[in-house]
Coordinates of C-alpha atoms in Angstrom, one line a residue:
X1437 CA 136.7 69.4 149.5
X1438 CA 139.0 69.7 152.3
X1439 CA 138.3 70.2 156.1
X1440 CA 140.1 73.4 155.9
X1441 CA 139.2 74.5 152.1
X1442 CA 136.7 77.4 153.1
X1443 CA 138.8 78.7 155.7
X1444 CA 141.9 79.1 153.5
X1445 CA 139.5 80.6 150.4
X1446 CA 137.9 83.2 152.9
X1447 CA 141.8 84.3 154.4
X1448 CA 142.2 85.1 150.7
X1449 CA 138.8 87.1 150.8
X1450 CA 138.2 90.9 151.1
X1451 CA 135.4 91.4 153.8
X1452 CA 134.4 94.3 152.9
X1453 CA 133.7 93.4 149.2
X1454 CA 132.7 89.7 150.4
X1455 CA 131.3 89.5 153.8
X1456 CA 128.0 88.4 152.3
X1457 CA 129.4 85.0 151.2
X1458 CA 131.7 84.5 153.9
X1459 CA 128.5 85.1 156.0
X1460 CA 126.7 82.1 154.4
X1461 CA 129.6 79.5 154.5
X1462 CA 129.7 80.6 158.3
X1463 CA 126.4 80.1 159.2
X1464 CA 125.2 77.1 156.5
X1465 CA 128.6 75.3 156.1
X1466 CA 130.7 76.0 158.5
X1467 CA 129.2 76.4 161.6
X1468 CA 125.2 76.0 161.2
X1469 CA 124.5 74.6 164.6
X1470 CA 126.9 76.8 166.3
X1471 CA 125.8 79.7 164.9
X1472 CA 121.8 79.0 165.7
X1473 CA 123.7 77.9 169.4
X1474 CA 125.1 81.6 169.5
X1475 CA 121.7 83.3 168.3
X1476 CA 120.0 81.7 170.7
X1477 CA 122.3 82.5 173.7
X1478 CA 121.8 86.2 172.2
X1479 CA 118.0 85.8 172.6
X1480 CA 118.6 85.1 176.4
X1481 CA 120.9 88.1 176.8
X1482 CA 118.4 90.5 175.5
X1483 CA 116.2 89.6 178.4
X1484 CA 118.8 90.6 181.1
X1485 CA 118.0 94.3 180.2
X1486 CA 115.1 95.2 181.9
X1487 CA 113.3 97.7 179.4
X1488 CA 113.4 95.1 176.7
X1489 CA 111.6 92.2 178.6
X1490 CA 108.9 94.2 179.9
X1491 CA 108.2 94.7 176.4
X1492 CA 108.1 91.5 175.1
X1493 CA 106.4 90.9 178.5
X1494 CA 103.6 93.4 178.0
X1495 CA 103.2 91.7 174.4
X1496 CA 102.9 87.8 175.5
X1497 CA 104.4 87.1 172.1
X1498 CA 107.0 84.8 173.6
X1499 CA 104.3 83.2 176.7
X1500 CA 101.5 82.3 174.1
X1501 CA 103.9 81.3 170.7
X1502 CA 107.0 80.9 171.9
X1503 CA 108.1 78.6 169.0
X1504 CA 106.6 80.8 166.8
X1505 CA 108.4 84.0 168.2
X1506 CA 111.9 81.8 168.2
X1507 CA 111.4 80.5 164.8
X1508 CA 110.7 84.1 163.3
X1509 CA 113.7 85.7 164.0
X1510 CA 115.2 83.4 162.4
X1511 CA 113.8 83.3 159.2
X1512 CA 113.6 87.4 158.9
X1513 CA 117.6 86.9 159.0
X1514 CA 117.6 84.0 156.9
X1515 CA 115.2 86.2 154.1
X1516 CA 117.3 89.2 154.2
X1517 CA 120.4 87.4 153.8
X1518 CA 119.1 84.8 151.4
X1519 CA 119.1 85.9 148.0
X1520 CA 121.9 89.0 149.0
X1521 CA 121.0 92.0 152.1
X1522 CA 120.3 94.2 148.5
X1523 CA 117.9 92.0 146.7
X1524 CA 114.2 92.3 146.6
X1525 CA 113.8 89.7 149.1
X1526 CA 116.2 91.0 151.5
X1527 CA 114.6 94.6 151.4
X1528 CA 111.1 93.0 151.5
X1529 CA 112.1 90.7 154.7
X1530 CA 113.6 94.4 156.3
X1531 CA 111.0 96.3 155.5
X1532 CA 108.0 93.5 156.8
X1533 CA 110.6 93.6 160.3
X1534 CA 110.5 97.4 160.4
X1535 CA 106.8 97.4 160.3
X1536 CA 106.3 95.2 162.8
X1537 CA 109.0 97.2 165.4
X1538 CA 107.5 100.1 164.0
X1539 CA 104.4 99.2 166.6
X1540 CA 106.3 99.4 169.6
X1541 CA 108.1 102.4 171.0
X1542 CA 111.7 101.2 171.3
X1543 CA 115.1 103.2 172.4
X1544 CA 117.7 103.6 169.7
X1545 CA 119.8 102.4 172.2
X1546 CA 117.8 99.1 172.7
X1547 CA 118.0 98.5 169.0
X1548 CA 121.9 98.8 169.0
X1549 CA 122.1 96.2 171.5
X1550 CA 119.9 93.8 170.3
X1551 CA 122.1 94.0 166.8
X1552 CA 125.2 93.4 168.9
X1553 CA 123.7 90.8 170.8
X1554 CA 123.0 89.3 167.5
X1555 CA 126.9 89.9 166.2
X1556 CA 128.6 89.1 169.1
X1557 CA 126.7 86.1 170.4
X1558 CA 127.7 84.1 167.6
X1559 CA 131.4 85.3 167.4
X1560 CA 131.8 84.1 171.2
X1561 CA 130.2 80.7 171.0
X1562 CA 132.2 79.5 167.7
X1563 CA 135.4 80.7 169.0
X1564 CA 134.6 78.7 172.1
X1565 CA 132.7 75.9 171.3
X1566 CA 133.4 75.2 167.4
X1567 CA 135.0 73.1 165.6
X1568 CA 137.7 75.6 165.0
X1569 CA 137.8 79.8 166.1
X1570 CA 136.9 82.4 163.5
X1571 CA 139.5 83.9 161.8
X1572 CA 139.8 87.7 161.3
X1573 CA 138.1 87.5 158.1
X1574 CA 135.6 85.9 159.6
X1575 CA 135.3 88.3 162.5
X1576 CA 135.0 91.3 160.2
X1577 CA 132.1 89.6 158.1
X1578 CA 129.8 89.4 160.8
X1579 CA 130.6 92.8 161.7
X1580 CA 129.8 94.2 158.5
X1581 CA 126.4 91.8 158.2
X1582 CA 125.3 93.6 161.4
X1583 CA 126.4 97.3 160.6
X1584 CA 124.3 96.1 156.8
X1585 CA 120.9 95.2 158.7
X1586 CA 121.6 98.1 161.1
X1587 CA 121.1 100.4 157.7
X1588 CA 118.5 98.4 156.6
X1589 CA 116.6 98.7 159.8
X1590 CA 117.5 102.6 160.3
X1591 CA 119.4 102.1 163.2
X1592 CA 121.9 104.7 164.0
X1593 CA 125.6 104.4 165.4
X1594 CA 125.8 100.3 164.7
X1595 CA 129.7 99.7 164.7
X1596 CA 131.8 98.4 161.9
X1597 CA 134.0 96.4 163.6
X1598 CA 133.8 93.2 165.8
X1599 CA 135.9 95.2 168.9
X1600 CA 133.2 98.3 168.5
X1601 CA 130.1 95.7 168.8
X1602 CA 132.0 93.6 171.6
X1603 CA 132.7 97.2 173.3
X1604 CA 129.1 98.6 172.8
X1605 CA 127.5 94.9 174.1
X1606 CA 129.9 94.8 177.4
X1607 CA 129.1 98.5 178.2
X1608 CA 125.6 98.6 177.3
X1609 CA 125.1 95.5 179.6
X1610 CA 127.4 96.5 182.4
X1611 CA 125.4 99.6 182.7
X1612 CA 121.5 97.7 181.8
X1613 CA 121.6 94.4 183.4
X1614 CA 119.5 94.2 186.3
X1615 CA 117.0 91.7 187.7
X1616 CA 112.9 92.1 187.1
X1617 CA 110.6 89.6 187.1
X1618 CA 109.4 90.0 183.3
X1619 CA 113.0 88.9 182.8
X1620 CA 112.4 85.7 184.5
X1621 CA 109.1 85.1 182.9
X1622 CA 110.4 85.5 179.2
X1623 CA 113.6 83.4 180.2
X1624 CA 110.9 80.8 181.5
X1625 CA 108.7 81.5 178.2
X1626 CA 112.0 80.5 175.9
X1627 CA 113.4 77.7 178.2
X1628 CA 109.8 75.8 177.8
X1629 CA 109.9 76.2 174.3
X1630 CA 113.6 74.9 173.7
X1631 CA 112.5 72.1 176.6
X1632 CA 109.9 71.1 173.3
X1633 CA 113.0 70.0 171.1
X1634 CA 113.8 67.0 173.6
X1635 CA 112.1 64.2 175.4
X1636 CA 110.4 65.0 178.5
X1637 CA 112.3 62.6 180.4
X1638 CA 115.6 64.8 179.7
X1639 CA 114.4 68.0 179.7
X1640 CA 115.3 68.7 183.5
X1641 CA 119.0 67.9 183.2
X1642 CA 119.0 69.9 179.8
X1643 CA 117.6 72.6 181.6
X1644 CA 120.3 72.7 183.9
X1645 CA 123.0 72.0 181.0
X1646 CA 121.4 75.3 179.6
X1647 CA 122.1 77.3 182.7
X1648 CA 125.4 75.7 182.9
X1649 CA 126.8 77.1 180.0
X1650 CA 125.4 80.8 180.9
X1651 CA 127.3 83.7 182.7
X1652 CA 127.1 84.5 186.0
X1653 CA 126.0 88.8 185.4
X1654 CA 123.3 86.8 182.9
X1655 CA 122.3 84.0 185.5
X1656 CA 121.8 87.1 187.8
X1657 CA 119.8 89.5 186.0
X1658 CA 117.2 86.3 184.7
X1659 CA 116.8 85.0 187.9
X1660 CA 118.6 82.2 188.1
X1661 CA 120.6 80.5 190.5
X1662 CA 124.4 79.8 189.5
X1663 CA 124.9 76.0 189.0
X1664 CA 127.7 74.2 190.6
X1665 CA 131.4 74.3 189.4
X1666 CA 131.4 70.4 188.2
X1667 CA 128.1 70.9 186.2
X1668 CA 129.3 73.8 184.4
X1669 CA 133.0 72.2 184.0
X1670 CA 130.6 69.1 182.3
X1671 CA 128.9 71.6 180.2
X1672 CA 132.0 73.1 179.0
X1673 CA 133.3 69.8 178.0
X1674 CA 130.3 68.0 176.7
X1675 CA 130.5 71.3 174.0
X1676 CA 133.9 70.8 173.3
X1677 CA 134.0 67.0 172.7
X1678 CA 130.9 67.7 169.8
X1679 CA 133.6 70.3 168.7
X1680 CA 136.2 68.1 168.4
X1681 CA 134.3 64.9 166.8
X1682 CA 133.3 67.7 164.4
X1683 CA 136.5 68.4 163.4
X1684 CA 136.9 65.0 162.0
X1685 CA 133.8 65.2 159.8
X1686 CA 134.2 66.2 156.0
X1687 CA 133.6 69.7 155.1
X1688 CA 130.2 70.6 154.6
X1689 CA 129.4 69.7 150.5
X1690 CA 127.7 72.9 149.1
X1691 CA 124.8 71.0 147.8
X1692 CA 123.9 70.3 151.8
X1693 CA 123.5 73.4 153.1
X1694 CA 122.9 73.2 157.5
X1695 CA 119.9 75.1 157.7
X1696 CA 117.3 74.7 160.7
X1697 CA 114.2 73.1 160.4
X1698 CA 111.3 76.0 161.7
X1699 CA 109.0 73.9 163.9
X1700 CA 106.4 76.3 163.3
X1701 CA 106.1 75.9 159.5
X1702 CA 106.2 72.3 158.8
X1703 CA 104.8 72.8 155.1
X1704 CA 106.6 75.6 154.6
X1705 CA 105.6 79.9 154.7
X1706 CA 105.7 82.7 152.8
X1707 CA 107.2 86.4 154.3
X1708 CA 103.7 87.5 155.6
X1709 CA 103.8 84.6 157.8
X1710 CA 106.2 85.7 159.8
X1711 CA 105.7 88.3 162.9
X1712 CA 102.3 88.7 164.9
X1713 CA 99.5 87.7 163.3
X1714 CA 98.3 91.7 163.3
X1715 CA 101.0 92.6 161.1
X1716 CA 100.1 90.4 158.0
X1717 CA 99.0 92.4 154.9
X1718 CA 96.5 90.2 153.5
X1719 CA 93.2 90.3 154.7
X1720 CA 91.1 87.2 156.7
X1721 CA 89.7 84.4 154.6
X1722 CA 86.2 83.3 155.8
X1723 CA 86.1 80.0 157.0
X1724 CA 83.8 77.6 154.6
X1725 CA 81.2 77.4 157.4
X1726 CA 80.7 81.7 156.7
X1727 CA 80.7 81.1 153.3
X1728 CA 78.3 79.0 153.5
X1729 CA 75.8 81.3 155.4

């Protein structure tokens, strides 16, 4: 298979018939570690709104299992999308999510974003950072994969288009982001866990790199200073020199798909695993100790 096979297969591609399998060559073949780079960037924009960090504040998810948390949202995408957004398993993983927000009182309008941040955050890394830019094909998928889990997740108003998601994510943040301190703790929360993928002795400078790579409205409303001009020019170069080494590799054979490793679940889960530990259905084995007694 050629570098370029996919892309010229998906330009011959209707989206809105086939958006679910241009969505899986984007995200396992394609661009796998781009795409987990994007979702994780749109974790960190989330926390710039004020509303939604005091809420995961006020839960401590993120401060006492971090990993866990980051891990999670993941693999709810990765179940609804696995075996097709309309199959058993996709409805189960969406309706195991919706039980779990259901808990929380949450603005329509906070939903919306999040989605968005989801859509969007990925679309802007790749077409900066990968191997090659989407193409409008491309763009349209993830559009449609968002406006699908928006259904799934009764969310209301969810664009169809890449231009209304990148509209309703630049206004929604123009008029939200702000600075509160349960931004900077949840920020702090997710930067330790990511610092846990790296040796200790480089988790400083990666810290920094991080920040680097961030924008100046989301520095602002986390809490963080805005890192000097030759560090971020570093950044942005570092990224695109693993983009274009990339580039040379072979394409992506479909027998390897790039999916990422959850740290939390080293012998594997099942759907209940996933979310807080009050939102599993079955009930609390006794330990052998109780049986005992």
């Amino acid at each position: 298979m050629g570098r370029y096979s996919r892309l010229r297969e998906i330009r011959r591609m209707d989206p809105e018939r086939d958006f679910e399998q241009i969505f899986r060559w984007i995200t396992r073949y394609e661009f796998p570690w781009d795409y987990t780079q994007g979702v994780s960037i749109a974790f960190l924009r989330d926390y710039g709104v004020p509303r939604i960090s005091q809420l995961l504040d006020r839960t401590r998810e993120f401060e006492r299992y971090g990993q866990k948390r980051y891990d999670d949202t993941l693999l709810f995408g990765y179940e609804m999308a696995a075996e097709g957004f309309d199959s058993a398993r996709g409805r189960a993983a969406a309706r195991h999510l919706n039980r779990i927000h259901g808990r929380y009182r949450i603005a329509d309008d906070d939903y919306r974003y999040v989605l968005a941040t989801t859509v969007v955050g990925p679309k802007r890394w790749i077409d900066r950072y990968g191997w090659r830019p989407l193409c409008a094909n491309e763009h349209q998928a993830l559009a449609l994969v968002g406006h699908k889990l928006a259904g799934m997740m009764g969310i209301e108003g969810a664009p169809r288009t890449m231009a209304g998601f990148e509209k309703l994510l630049d206004d929604y943040e123009a008029e939200m982001f702000a600075y509160d301190p349960a931004n900077h703790r949840v920020a702090n929360a997710t930067f330790r866990v990511m610092a846990t993928w790296y040796p200790a002795a480089l988790r400083p400078a990666l810290a920094r790199f991080t920040l680097a790579l961030l924008d100046e409205p989301l520095l602002c409303a986390l809490g963080f200073p805005q890192q000097p001009p030759w560090l971020r020019m570093l950044a942005h170069r570092t990224i695109r020199a693993r983009a274009a080494f990339v580039r040379l590799l072979p394409a992506r054979p479909e027998s390897r798909p790039g999916l990422a490793e959850p740290r939390s679940y080293p012998f594997g889960y099942t759907l209940d695993d996933l979310g807080p530990a009050w939102a599993r259905h079955r009930p609390l084995r006794p330990l052998p100790c109780e049986d005992a007694r």
